[in-house]
Amino acid sequence: QVQLVESGGGLVQAGGSLRLSCVASGRTFSRRTMGWFRQAPGKERELVATITSGGRTNYADYVKGRSAISRDNAKNTVYLQMNSLKPEDTAVYYCAASAISSGEYAYWGQGTQVTVSS
């Protein structure tokens, strides 16, 4: 079982920036695709960004150009740098790790709250 712990959320003004971090347990971090998701109250969870074990990244259209996902395998950590934040970015942000075999997201962190004021 992979344990994920997010941090870095908080309250920021519109146009501001946050850097979220997610630390994973275990020795298999480098072999897993990692993702950031978000969920606002009453809404479905949605994908924000992903990064594969090979470093390939993908972003939701609404964050392209203002977000960057990265990973540091030596630290078992994945990051999400978010710039030019908007009130609609307000949500709980979750870190997720894929199963090595299937690539499907199988492990989830507890979430970190991001609130963007207008």
Coordinates of C-alpha atoms in Angstrom, one line a residue:
Q1 CA 0.0 0.0 0.0
V2 CA 1.3 3.4 -1.0
Q3 CA 0.7 6.3 1.4
L4 CA 0.5 9.8 0.1
V5 CA 0.7 13.0 2.1
E6 CA -0.1 16.3 0.4
S7 CA 0.9 19.7 1.7
G8 CA 1.2 23.3 0.5
G9 CA -2.4 24.3 0.2
G10 CA -3.7 27.5 1.7
L11 CA -5.5 30.7 1.0
V12 CA -4.2 32.9 -1.8
Q13 CA -5.4 35.9 -3.7
A14 CA -6.4 35.6 -7.3
G15 CA -3.3 35.9 -9.5
G16 CA -1.2 34.4 -6.8
S17 CA 0.8 31.1 -6.7
L18 CA 1.0 27.9 -4.7
R19 CA 3.3 25.0 -4.8
L20 CA 1.7 21.7 -3.7
S21 CA 3.8 18.8 -2.6
C22 CA 3.0 15.1 -2.2
V23 CA 5.3 12.7 -0.5
A24 CA 4.9 9.0 -1.2
S25 CA 5.9 6.0 0.9
G26 CA 7.7 2.9 -0.4
R27 CA 10.5 2.1 -2.8
T28 CA 8.4 2.0 -6.0
F29 CA 7.7 5.7 -6.4
S30 CA 9.9 6.2 -9.5
R31 CA 7.9 3.5 -11.3
R32 CA 4.5 5.1 -10.9
T33 CA 2.6 7.6 -12.8
M34 CA 1.6 10.4 -10.5
G35 CA -1.3 12.7 -10.7
W36 CA -3.0 15.7 -9.2
F37 CA -6.7 15.9 -9.0
R38 CA -9.1 18.4 -7.5
Q39 CA -12.6 18.4 -6.2
A40 CA -14.8 21.3 -5.3
P41 CA -17.8 20.8 -3.0
G42 CA -20.7 19.3 -4.9
K43 CA -18.6 18.7 -8.0
E44 CA -17.0 15.7 -9.5
R45 CA -13.3 15.1 -9.0
E46 CA -11.3 16.2 -12.0
L47 CA -7.8 15.7 -13.3
V48 CA -5.4 18.6 -13.1
A49 CA -2.1 17.2 -14.2
T50 CA -0.1 13.9 -14.6
I51 CA 3.5 12.9 -14.8
T52 CA 4.6 9.5 -15.9
S53 CA 7.6 7.5 -14.6
G54 CA 9.4 8.7 -17.7
G55 CA 8.7 12.3 -17.0
R56 CA 6.0 12.8 -19.6
T57 CA 3.5 15.4 -18.4
N58 CA -0.1 16.2 -19.3
Y59 CA -2.4 19.0 -18.1
A60 CA -6.0 19.8 -18.1
D61 CA -6.8 22.6 -20.5
Y62 CA -7.9 24.9 -17.8
V63 CA -4.4 24.9 -16.2
K64 CA -2.2 24.8 -19.2
G65 CA 0.3 27.6 -19.2
R66 CA -0.1 28.3 -15.6
S67 CA 0.7 25.1 -13.8
A68 CA 3.6 22.7 -13.8
I69 CA 3.9 19.2 -12.4
S70 CA 7.3 17.8 -11.6
R71 CA 8.8 14.9 -9.6
D72 CA 11.9 14.3 -7.5
N73 CA 12.3 10.5 -7.3
A74 CA 15.1 10.8 -4.8
K75 CA 12.7 12.5 -2.4
N76 CA 9.6 10.4 -3.4
T77 CA 7.9 13.7 -4.0
V78 CA 5.6 15.1 -6.7
Y79 CA 4.9 18.8 -7.0
L80 CA 2.3 21.0 -8.5
Q81 CA 3.3 24.6 -9.1
M82 CA 0.2 26.6 -9.7
N83 CA 0.4 30.2 -10.9
S84 CA -2.1 32.8 -11.9
L85 CA -4.6 31.2 -9.6
K86 CA -8.3 31.9 -10.1
P87 CA -11.2 31.7 -7.7
E88 CA -12.5 28.7 -9.7
D89 CA -9.3 26.8 -8.8
T90 CA -10.7 26.6 -5.3
A91 CA -10.9 23.0 -4.4
V92 CA -9.4 20.2 -2.4
Y93 CA -6.4 19.0 -4.3
Y94 CA -5.5 15.3 -4.2
C95 CA -2.3 13.5 -5.0
A96 CA -2.7 10.1 -6.6
A97 CA -0.4 7.3 -7.6
S98 CA -1.0 4.7 -10.2
A99 CA -0.7 0.9 -10.0
I100 CA 2.5 -0.1 -11.7
S101 CA 0.9 -2.9 -13.8
S102 CA -2.3 -1.1 -15.0
G103 CA -1.4 2.5 -14.8
E104 CA -4.7 3.2 -13.2
Y105 CA -4.7 5.5 -10.2
A106 CA -5.0 3.3 -7.2
Y107 CA -3.7 5.3 -4.2
W108 CA -4.8 8.6 -3.0
G109 CA -3.7 11.2 -0.4
Q110 CA -5.9 12.9 2.1
G111 CA -6.1 16.1 0.1
T112 CA -5.0 19.7 0.7
Q113 CA -7.3 22.7 0.6
V114 CA -6.6 25.4 -1.9
T115 CA -8.7 28.5 -1.6
V116 CA -8.4 31.4 -4.0
S117 CA -10.0 34.7 -3.1
S118 CA -11.2 37.2 -5.7

